Amino acid sequence: SQELEQSPQSLIVQEGKNLTINCTSSKTLYGLYWYKQKYGEGLIFLMMLQKGGEEKSHEKITAKLDEKKQQSSLHITASQPSHAGIYLCGADLNTGNQFYFGTGTSLTVIP
Amino acid sequence: DSGVTQTPKHLITATGQRVTLRCSPRSGDLSVYWYQQSLDQGLQFLIQYYNGEERAKGNILERFSAQQFPDLHSELNLSSLELGDSALYFCASSVGIGNTIYFGEGSWLTVV
């Protein structure tokens, strides 16, 4: 079983549309990270959330952390083809200090 | 550029062989992580080192081993390779536990 589940698994949107990706943990979150990956390439760090209720934005990407729900969401406003890729959430679930990754969400943006 | 350097970028080898993947962490980072990414398994945590000491172990096979050297670079050794070991192997580093983890570009391993 996966400690971090992401939904949806894949997403295809028209350019300009907004979208949300969710990451839910089966354990208490001690910080939640979001990364973006293009297939076959490295992971690019987007942002880190450490406190419940925390919200961070970078360009058109906003992430929020709901500690009580053990959940984080990543929202992209007015999507562009450059947003396409695989989005991964990651967290230290404090179970042996292992850093886990979510199942990933593949985003396609159609021009 | 994350500052984490991995070599080689691509490697093709035969079953039963042994390979070594190398990682140089970002300057100042003491913690190194190794991950395996395959199409069917996603991104799997293998092992973590902190300042030369093994810190955490994930789904690392007994045929695989790793170490972090005094200069903080790390090596992942994969032996008795099988077809199923074909994957993208990532190294990542962070200043310490609980700090942002930065990833290298990965080493593509193909076992034929």
Short mmCIF file of C-alpha atoms in Angstrom, two decimals, chain B residues 44-90:
data_model
loop_
_atom_site.label_atom_id
_atom_site.label_comp_id
_atom_site.label_asym_id
_atom_site.label_seq_id
_atom_site.Cartn_x
_atom_site.Cartn_y
_atom_site.Cartn_z
CA GLN B 44 10.91 3.91 -4.51
CA PHE B 45 13.14 4.94 -1.65
CA LEU B 46 16.24 2.76 -1.39
CA ILE B 47 18.56 4.15 1.25
CA GLN B 48 19.67 7.32 3.00
CA TYR B 49 23.03 8.37 4.43
CA TYR B 50 23.81 11.24 6.72
CA ASN B 51 27.39 12.40 7.11
CA GLY B 52 28.76 9.01 6.19
CA GLU B 53 26.40 6.92 8.31
CA GLU B 54 23.44 4.92 7.08
CA ARG B 55 20.34 6.69 8.32
CA ALA B 56 17.38 4.87 6.83
CA LYS B 57 16.75 1.90 4.64
CA GLY B 58 13.86 1.38 2.27
CA ASN B 59 13.15 -1.22 -0.34
CA ILE B 60 16.76 -1.94 -1.17
CA LEU B 61 17.57 -5.42 -2.39
CA GLU B 62 20.39 -7.42 -0.81
CA ARG B 63 22.15 -7.37 -4.19
CA PHE B 64 22.37 -3.60 -3.88
CA SER B 65 24.61 -1.70 -1.52
CA ALA B 66 25.60 1.88 -1.01
CA GLN B 67 28.00 4.00 0.94
CA GLN B 68 28.81 7.62 1.60
CA PHE B 69 32.45 8.58 1.65
CA PRO B 70 34.24 11.12 3.89
CA ASP B 71 34.03 13.72 1.11
CA LEU B 72 30.24 13.09 1.20
CA HIS B 73 29.92 11.68 -2.29
CA SER B 74 28.00 8.45 -2.47
CA GLU B 75 28.01 5.31 -4.57
CA LEU B 76 25.25 2.81 -5.22
CA ASN B 77 26.49 -0.64 -6.17
CA LEU B 78 24.16 -2.95 -8.04
CA SER B 79 25.28 -6.55 -8.48
CA SER B 80 24.00 -9.74 -10.11
CA LEU B 81 21.87 -7.52 -12.26
CA GLU B 82 18.53 -8.74 -13.52
CA LEU B 83 16.31 -7.42 -16.30
CA GLY B 84 13.94 -6.04 -13.70
CA ASP B 85 16.66 -3.78 -12.33
CA SER B 86 16.37 -1.62 -15.42
CA ALA B 87 15.22 1.75 -14.11
CA LEU B 88 16.11 5.34 -13.52
CA TYR B 89 18.18 5.70 -10.36
CA PHE B 90 18.07 9.04 -8.61
#
